[in-house]
mmCIF file of C-alpha atoms and ligand atoms in Angstrom:
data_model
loop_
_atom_site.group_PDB
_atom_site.id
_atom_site.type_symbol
_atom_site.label_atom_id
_atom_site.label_comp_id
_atom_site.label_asym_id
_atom_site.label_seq_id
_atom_site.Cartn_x
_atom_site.Cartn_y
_atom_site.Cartn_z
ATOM 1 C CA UNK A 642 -314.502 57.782 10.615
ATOM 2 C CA UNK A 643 -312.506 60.902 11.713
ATOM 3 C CA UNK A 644 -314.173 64.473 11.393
ATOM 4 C CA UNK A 645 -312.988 67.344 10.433
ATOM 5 C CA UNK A 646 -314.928 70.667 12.177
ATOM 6 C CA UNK A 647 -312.441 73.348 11.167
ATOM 7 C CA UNK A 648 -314.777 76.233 10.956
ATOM 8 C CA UNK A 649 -312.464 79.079 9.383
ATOM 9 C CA UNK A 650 -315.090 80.595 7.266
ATOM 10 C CA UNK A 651 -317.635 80.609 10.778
ATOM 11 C CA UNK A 652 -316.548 84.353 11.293
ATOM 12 C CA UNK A 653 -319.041 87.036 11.281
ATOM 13 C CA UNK A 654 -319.134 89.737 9.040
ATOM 14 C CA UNK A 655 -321.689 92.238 10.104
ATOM 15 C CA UNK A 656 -320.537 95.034 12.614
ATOM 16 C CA UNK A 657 -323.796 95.463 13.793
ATOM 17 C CA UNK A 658 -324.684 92.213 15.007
ATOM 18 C CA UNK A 659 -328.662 92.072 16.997
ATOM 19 C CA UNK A 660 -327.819 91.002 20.298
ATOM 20 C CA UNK A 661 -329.902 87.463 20.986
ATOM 21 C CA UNK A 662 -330.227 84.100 23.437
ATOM 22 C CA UNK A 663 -330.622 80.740 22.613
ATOM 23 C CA UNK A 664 -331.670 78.546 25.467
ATOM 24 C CA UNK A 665 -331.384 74.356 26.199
ATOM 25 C CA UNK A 666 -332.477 72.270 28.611
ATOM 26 C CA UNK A 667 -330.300 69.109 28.215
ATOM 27 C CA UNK A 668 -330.366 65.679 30.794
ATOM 28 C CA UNK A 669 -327.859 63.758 32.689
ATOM 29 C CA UNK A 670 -326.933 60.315 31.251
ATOM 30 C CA UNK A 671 -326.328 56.931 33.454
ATOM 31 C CA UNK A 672 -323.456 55.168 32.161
ATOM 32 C CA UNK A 673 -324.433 51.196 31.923
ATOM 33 C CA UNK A 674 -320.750 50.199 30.823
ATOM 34 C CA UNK A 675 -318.438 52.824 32.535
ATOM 35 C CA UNK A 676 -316.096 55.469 30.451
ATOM 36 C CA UNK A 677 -313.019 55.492 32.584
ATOM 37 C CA UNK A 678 -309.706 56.294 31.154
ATOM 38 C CA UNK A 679 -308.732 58.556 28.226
ATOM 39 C CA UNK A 680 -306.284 59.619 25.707
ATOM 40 C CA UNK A 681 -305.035 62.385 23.484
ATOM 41 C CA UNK A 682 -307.525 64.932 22.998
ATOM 42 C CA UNK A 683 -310.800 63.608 25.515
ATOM 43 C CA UNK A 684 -310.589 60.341 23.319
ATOM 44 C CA UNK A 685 -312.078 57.144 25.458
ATOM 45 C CA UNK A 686 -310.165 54.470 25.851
ATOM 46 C CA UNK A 687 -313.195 51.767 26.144
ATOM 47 C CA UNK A 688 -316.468 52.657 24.400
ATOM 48 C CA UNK A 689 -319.168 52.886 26.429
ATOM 49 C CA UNK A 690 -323.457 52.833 26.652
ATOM 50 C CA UNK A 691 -325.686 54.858 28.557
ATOM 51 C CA UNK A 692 -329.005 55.754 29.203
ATOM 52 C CA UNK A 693 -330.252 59.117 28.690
ATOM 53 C CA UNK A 694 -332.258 60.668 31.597
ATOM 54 C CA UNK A 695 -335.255 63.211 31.980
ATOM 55 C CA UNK A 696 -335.672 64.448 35.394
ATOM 56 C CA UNK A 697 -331.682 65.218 36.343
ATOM 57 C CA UNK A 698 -330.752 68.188 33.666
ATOM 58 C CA UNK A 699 -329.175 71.391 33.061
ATOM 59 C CA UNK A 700 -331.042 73.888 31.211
ATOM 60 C CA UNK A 701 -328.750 76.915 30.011
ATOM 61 C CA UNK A 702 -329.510 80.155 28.541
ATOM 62 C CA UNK A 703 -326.658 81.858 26.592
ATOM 63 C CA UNK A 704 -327.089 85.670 25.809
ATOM 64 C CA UNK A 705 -325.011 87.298 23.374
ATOM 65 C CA UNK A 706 -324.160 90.464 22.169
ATOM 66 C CA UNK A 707 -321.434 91.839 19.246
ATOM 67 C CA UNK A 708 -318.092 92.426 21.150
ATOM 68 C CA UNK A 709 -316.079 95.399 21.517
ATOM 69 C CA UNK A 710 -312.811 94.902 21.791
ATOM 70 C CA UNK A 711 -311.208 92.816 19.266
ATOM 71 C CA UNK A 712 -308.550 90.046 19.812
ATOM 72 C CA UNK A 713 -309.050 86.647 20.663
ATOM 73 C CA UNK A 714 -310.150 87.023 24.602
ATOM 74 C CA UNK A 715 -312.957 85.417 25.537
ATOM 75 C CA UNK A 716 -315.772 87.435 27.438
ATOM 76 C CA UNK A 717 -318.077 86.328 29.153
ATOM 77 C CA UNK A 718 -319.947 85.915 32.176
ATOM 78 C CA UNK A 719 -321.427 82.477 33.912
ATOM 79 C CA UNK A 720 -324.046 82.583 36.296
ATOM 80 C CA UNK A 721 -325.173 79.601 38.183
ATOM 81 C CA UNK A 722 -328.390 78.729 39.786
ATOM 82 C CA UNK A 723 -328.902 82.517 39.517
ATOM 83 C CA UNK A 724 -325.489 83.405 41.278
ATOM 84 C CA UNK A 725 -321.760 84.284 39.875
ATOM 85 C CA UNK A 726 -319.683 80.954 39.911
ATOM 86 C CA UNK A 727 -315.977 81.921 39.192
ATOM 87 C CA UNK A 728 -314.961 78.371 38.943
ATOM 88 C CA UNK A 729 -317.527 77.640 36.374
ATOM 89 C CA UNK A 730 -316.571 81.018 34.948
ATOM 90 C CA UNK A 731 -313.201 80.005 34.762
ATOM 91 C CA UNK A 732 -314.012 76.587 32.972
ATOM 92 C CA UNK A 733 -316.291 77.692 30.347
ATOM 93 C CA UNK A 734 -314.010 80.399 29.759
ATOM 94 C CA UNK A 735 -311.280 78.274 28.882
ATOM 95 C CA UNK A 736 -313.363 75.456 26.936
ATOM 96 C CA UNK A 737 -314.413 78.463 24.645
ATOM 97 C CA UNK A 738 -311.227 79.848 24.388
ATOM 98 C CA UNK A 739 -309.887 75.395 23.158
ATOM 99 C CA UNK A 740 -313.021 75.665 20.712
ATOM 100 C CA UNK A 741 -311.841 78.773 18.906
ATOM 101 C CA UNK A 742 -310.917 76.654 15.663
ATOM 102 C CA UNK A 743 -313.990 74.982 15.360
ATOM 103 C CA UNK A 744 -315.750 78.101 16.569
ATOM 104 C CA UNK A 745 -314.267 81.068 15.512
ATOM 105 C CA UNK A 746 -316.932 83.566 15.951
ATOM 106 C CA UNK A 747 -316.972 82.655 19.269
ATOM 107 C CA UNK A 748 -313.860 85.656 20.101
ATOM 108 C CA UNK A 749 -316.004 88.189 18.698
ATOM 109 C CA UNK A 750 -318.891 87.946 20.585
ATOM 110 C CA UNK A 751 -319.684 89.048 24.522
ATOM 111 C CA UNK A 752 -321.753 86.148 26.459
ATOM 112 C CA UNK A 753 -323.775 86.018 29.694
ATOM 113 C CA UNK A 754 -325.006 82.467 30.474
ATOM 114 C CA UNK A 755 -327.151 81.523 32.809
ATOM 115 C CA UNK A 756 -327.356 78.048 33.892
ATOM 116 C CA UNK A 757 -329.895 76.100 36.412
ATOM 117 C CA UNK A 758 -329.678 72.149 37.382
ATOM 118 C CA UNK A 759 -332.539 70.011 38.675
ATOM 119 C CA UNK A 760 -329.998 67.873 40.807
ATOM 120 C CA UNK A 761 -326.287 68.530 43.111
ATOM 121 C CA UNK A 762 -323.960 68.797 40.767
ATOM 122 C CA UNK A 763 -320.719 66.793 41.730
ATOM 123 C CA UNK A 764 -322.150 64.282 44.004
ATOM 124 C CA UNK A 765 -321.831 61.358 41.323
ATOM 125 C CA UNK A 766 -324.502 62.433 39.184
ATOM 126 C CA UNK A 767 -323.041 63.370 35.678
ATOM 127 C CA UNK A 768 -323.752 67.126 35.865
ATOM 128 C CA UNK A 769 -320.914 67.565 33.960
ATOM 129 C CA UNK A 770 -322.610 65.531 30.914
ATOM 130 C CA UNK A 771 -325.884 68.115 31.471
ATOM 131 C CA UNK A 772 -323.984 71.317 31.413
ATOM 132 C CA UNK A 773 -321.403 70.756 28.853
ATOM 133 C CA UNK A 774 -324.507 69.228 26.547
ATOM 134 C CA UNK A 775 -326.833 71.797 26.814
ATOM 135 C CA UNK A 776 -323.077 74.689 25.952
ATOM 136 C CA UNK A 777 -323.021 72.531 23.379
ATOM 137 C CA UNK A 778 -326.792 72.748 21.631
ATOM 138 C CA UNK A 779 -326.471 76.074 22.680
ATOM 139 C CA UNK A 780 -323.374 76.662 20.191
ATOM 140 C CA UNK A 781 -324.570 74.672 18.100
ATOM 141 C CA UNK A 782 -327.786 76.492 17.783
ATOM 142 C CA UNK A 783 -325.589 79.759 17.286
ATOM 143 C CA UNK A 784 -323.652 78.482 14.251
ATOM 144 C CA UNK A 785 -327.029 77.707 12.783
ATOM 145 C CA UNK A 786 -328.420 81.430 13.587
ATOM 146 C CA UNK A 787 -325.546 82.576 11.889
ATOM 147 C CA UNK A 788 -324.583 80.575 9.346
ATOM 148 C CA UNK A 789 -327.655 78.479 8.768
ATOM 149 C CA UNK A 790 -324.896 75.490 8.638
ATOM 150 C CA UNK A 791 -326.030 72.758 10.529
ATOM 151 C CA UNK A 792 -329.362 72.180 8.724
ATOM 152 C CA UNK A 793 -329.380 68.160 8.692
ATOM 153 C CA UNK A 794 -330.629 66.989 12.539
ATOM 154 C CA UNK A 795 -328.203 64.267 11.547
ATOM 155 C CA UNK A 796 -325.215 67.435 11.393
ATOM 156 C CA UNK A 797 -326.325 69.069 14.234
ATOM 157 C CA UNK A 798 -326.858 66.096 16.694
ATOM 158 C CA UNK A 799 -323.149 64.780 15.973
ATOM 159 C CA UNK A 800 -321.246 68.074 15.892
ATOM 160 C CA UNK A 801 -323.073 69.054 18.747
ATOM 161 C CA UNK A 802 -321.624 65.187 20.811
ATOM 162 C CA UNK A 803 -318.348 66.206 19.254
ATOM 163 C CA UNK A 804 -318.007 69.318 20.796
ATOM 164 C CA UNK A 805 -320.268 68.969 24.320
ATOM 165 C CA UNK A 806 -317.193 65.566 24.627
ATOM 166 C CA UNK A 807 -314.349 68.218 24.148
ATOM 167 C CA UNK A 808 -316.275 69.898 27.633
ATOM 168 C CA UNK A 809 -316.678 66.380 29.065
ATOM 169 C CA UNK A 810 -315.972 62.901 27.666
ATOM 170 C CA UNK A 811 -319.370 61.711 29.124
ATOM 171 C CA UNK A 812 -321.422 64.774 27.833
ATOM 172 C CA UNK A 813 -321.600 63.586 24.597
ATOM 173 C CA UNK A 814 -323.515 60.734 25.109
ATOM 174 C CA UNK A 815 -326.469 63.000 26.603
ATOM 175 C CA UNK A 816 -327.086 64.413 22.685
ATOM 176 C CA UNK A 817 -329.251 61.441 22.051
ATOM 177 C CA UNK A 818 -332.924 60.368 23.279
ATOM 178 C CA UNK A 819 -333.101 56.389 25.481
ATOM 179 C CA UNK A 820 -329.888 55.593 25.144
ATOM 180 C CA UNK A 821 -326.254 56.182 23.336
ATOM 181 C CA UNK A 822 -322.969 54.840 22.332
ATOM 182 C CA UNK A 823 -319.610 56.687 22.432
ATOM 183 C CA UNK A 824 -316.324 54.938 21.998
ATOM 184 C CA UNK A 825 -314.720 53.055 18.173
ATOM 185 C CA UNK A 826 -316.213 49.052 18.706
ATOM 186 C CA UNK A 827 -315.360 46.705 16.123
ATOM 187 C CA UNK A 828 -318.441 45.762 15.601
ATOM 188 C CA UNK A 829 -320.232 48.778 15.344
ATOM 189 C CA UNK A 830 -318.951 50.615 11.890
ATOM 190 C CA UNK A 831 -320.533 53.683 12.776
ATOM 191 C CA UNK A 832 -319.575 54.086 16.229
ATOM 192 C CA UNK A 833 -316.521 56.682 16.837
ATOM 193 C CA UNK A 834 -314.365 57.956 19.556
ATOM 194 C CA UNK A 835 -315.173 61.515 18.728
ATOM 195 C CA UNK A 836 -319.153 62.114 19.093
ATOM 196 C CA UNK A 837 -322.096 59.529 20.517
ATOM 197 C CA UNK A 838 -324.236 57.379 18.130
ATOM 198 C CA UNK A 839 -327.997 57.148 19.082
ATOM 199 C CA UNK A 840 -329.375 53.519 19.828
ATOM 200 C CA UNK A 841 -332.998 54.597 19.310
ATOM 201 C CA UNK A 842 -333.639 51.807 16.738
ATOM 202 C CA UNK A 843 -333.908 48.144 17.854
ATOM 203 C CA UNK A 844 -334.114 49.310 21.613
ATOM 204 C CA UNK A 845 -335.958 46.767 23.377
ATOM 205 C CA UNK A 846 -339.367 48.681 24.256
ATOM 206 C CA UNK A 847 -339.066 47.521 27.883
ATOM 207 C CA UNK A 848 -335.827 49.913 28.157
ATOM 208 C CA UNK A 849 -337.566 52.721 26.451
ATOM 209 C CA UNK A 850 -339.108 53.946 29.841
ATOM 210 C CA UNK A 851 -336.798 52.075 32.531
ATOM 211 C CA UNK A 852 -336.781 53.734 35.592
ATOM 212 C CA UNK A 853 -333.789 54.930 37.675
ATOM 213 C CA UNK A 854 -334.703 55.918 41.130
ATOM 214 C CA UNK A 855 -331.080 57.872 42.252
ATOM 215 C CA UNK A 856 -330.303 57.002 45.994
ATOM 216 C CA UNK A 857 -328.753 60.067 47.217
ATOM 217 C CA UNK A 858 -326.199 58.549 49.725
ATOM 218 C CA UNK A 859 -324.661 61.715 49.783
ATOM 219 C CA UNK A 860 -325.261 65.429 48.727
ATOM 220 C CA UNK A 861 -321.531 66.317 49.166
ATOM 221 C CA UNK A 862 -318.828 67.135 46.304
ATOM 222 C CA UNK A 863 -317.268 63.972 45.941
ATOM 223 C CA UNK A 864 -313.451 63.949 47.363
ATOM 224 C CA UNK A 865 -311.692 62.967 43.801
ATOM 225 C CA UNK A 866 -312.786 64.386 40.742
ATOM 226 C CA UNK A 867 -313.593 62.296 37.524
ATOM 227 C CA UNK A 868 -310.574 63.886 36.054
ATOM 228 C CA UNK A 869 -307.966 62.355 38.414
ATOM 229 C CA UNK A 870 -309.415 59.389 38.066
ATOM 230 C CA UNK A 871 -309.292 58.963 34.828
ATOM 231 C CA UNK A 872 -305.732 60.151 34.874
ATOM 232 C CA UNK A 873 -305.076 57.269 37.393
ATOM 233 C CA UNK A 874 -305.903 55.008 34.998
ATOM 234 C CA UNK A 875 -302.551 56.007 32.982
ATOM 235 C CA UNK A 876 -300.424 54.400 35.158
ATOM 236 C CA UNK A 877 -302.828 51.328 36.464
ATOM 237 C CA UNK A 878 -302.010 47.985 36.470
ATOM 238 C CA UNK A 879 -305.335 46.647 35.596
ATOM 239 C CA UNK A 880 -306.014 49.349 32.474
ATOM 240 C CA UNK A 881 -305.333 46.430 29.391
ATOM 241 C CA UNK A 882 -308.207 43.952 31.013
ATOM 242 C CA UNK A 883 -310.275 46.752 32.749
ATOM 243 C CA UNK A 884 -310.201 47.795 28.604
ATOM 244 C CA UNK A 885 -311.057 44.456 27.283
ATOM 245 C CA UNK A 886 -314.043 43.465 29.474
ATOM 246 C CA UNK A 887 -315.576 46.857 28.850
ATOM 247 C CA UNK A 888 -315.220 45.818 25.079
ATOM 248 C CA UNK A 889 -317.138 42.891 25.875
ATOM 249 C CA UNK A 890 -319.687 44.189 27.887
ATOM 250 C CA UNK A 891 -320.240 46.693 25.579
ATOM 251 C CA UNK A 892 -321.184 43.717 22.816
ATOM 252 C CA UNK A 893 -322.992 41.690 25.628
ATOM 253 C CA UNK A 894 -325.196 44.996 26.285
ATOM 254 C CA UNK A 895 -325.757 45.826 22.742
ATOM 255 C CA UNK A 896 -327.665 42.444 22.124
ATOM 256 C CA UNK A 897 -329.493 43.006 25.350
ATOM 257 C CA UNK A 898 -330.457 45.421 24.827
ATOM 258 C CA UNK A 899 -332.381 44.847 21.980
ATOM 259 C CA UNK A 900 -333.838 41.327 23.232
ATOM 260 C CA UNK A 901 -334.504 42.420 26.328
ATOM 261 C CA UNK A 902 -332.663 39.601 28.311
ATOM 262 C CA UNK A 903 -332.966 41.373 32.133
ATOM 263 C CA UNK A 904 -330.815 38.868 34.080
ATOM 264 C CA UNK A 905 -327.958 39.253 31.594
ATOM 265 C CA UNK A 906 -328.831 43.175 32.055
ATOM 266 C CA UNK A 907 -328.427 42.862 35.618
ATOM 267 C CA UNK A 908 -325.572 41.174 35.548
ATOM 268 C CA UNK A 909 -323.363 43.256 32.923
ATOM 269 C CA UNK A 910 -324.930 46.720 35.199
ATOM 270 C CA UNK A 911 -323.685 45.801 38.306
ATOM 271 C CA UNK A 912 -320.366 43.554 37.403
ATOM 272 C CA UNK A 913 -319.566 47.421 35.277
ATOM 273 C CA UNK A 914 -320.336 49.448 38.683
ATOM 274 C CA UNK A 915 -317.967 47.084 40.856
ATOM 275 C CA UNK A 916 -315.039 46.839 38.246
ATOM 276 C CA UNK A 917 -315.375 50.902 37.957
ATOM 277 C CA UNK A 918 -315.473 51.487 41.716
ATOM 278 C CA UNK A 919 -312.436 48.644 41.941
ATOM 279 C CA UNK A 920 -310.323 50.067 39.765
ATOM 280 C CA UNK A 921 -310.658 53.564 41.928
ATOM 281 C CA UNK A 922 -309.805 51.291 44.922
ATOM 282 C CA UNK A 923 -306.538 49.258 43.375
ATOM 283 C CA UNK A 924 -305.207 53.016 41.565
ATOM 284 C CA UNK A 925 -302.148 54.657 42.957
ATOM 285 C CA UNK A 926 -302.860 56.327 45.091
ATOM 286 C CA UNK A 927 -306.082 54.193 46.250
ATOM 287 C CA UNK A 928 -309.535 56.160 47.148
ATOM 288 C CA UNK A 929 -312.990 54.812 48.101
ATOM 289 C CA UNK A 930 -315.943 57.019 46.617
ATOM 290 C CA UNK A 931 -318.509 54.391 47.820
ATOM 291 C CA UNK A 932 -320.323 55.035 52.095
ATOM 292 C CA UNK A 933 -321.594 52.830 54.374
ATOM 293 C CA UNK A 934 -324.657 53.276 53.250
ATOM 294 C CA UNK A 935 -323.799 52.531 49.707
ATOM 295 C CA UNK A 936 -323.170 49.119 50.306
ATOM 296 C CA UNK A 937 -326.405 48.723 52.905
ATOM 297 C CA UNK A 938 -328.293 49.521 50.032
ATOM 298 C CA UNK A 939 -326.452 46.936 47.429
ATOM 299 C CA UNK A 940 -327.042 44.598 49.854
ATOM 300 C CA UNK A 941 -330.718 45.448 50.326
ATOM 301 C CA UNK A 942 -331.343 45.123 46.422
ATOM 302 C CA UNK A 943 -330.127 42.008 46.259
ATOM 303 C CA UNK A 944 -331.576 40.491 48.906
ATOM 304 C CA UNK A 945 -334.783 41.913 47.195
ATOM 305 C CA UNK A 946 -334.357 40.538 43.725
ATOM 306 C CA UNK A 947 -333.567 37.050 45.146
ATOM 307 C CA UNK A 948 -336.777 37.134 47.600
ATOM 308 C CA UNK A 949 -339.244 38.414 44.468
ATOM 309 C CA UNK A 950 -337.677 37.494 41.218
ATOM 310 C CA UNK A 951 -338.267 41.511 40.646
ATOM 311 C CA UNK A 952 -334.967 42.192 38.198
ATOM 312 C CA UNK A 953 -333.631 45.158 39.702
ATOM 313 C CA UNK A 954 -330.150 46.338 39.520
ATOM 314 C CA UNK A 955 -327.899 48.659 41.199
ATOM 315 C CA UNK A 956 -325.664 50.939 39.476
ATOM 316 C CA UNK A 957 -323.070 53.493 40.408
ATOM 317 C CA UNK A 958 -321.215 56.735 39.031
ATOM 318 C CA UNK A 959 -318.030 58.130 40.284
ATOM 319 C CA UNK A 960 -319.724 58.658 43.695
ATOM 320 C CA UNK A 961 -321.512 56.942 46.045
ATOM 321 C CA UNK A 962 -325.016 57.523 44.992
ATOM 322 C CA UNK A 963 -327.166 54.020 43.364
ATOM 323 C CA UNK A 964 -328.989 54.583 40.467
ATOM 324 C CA UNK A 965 -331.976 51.801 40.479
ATOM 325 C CA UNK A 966 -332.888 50.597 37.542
ATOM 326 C CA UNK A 967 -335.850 48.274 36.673
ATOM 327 C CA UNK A 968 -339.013 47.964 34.423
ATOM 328 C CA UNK A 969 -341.603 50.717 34.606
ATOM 329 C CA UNK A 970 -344.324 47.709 35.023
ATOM 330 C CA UNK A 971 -343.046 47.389 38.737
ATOM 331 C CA UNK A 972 -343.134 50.953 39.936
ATOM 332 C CA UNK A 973 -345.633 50.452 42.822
ATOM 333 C CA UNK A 974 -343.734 47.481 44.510
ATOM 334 C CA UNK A 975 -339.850 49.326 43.871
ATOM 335 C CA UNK A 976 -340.659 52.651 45.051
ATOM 336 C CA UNK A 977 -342.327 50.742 48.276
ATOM 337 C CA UNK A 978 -339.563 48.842 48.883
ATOM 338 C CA UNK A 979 -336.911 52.083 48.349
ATOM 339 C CA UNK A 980 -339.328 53.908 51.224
ATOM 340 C CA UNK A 981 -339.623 51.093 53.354
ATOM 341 C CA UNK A 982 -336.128 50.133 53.318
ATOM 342 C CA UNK A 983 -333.673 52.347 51.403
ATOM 343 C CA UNK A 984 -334.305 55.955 52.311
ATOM 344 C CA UNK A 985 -333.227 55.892 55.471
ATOM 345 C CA UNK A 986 -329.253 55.137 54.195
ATOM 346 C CA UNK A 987 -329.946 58.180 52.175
ATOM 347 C CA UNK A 988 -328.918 61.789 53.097
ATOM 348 C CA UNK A 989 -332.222 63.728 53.852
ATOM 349 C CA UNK A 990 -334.185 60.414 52.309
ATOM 350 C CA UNK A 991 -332.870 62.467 49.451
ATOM 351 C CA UNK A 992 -334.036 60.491 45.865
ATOM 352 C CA UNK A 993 -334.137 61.769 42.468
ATOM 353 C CA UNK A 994 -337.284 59.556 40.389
ATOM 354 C CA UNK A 995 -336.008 59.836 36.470
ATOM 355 C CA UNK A 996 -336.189 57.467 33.551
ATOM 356 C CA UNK A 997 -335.362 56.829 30.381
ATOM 357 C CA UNK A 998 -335.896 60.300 28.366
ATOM 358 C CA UNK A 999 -336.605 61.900 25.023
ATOM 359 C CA UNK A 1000 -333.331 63.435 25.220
ATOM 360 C CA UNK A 1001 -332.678 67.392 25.206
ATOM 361 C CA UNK A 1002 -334.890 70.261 24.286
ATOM 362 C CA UNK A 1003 -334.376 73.729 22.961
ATOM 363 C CA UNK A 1004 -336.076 76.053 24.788
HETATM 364 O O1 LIG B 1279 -317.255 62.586 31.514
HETATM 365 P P1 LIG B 1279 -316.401 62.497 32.724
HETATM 366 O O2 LIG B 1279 -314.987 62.904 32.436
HETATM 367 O O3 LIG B 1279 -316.998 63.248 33.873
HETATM 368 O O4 LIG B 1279 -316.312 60.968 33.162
HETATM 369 C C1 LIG B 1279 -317.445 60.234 33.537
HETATM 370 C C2 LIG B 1279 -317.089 58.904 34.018
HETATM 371 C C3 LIG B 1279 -318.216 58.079 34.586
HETATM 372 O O5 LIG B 1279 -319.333 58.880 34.876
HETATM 373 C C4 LIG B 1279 -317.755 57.431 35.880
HETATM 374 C C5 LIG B 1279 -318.603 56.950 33.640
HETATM 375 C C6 LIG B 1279 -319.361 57.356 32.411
HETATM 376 O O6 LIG B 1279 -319.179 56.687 31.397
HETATM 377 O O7 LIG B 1279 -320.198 58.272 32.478
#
């Protein structure tokens, strides 16, 4: 089903608008079948399945005021963590400016946003999903101020993924509590290419609060951006099968994940981590996002779910940070094992403890 979110009569009428904030906090998500490779206008060209997260988010206050001048400039001002960030400036300046038709009252308004994360952001953690997410509520919540237009959660939820996906493909996923779908999939009517579809119901309750303990590897900005990448994946050889499999992934996690089956989870988490971080290492040109330590720790969990039966599994983002995942029930003997023997291939012993989360929050 194709949408429509033309919003010519969302222009404000009142030249003496009361200057006002709305404020989100809104998590990361962990991809489980990888997004990699798009088309047209930040349209996916697999669908993919994520969890939602709690501890790793953004949480972003957006001030506005009426505007001066008139004319279609955007103003506005983007502080991060507290400081100026001209690249960030720059970005959100120019998403604003490509969401003028859906948002049209967004030229006549003057904005100061202030933005915090819990976690790095580029390292291989999806800030990008937090920060364009919680933009997105936060517009959102403006057209409602306004225009009192988005009244249905159901309205509000999917024009808010449509519109935090135009900021970043992944973003859109990180509307919805547990876990999400984004991407058209045959057997899923309502799923879409254009927003995220919640996959609350029928979750199996033993992925309701799974556990991903985030290995930080490394702390640094990662040395490709997810935006090459995915524009890599134009010209690569292996696009056509890397598409299919993540098609059939996608329909061997969707049963999983309502039965609960862990080996097949383990196996469809980590065989989706290796083909993504593959297909970075066959593109033209090649590039290697994973470290050394990266693969001292795969090695590690492995060896550890063979010795104890324990079903954890590894997975990765565009970076070389793991993201454990496992049952809640078997927190004591995990987080032992990641201080006894993973921390120390970790920058700082850096780790990140999140889970499964109730999705975002307005503030
Ligand atoms: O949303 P983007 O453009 O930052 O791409 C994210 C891609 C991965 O994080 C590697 C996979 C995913 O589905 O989140």
């Amino acid at each position: 089903m194709s949408i429509d979110y033309t919003g010519k009569n969302l222009i404000l009428e009142s030249s003496n608008l009361e200057a006002g904030k709305v404020k989100w906090q809104s998590p990361s998500n962990i991809a489980l079948v990888k997004y990699w490779g798009k088309f047209g206008n930040q349209l996916p060209r697999n669908p993919s399945i994520s969890f939602t997260l709690t501890e790793s988010y953004t949480e972003t206050e957006i001030e506005y005021s009426e505007k001066i001048e008139k004319g279609n400039r955007i103003e506005l001002e983007y502080l991060f963590n507290g400081q100026e960030n001209e690249a960030f400036t720059a970005r959100v300046k120019k998403y604003f400016h490509e969401l003028l038709p859906i948002f049209p009252f967004l030229q006549q308004l003057s904005f100061k946003i202030n933005s915090r994360n819990t976690f790095p952001h580029s390292a291989g953690i999806a800030s990008s999903a937090s920060a364009m997410s919680a933009l997105a509520l936060g517009l959102c919540s403006l057209e409602d101020r306004f225009f009192g237009s988005l009244a249905a959660d159901d309205d509000y939820e999917r024009k808010a993924s449509y519109v935090a996906r135009l900021g970043s493909g992944s973003a859109c996923r990180s509307i919805f509590a547990q876990a999400a779908m984004w991407g058209r999939l045959e057997s899923v009517p309502a799923s879409s290419d254009e927003y995220a579809i919640p996959m609350k119901d029928g979750l199996h309750e033993l992925f309701q609060d799974y556990r991903d303990s985030i290995l930080m590897v490394s702390r640094s900005v990662k040395s490709v951006s997810s935006s090459a990448g995915h524009q890599l994946m134009d010209t690569h050889p292996y696009a056509s099968v890397r598409y299919a499999e993540a098609r059939k992934n996608c329909n061997s996690l969707l049963s999983v994940l309502r039965n609960g089956d862990l080996e097949r989870f383990v196996e469809i988490v980590e065989t989706e981590a290796f083909q993504l971080h593959a297909l970075m290492m066959m593109s033209s040109p090649s590039y290697v996002l994973m470290e050394p330590g990266t693969l001292a720790i795969i090695g590690l969990i492995r060896q550890f779910r063979h010795d104890t039966g324990i079903p954890i599994a590894f997975t990765l983002d565009a970076g070389p940070n793991i993201h454990l995942l496992y049952p809640a029930k078997y927190l004591t003997e995990v987080e032992l094992f990641i201080e006894e023997e993973l921390l120390t291939h970790c920058e700082q012993r850096g780790i990140i403890k999140d889970k499964v989360g109730a999705g975002p929050l307005e503030i």
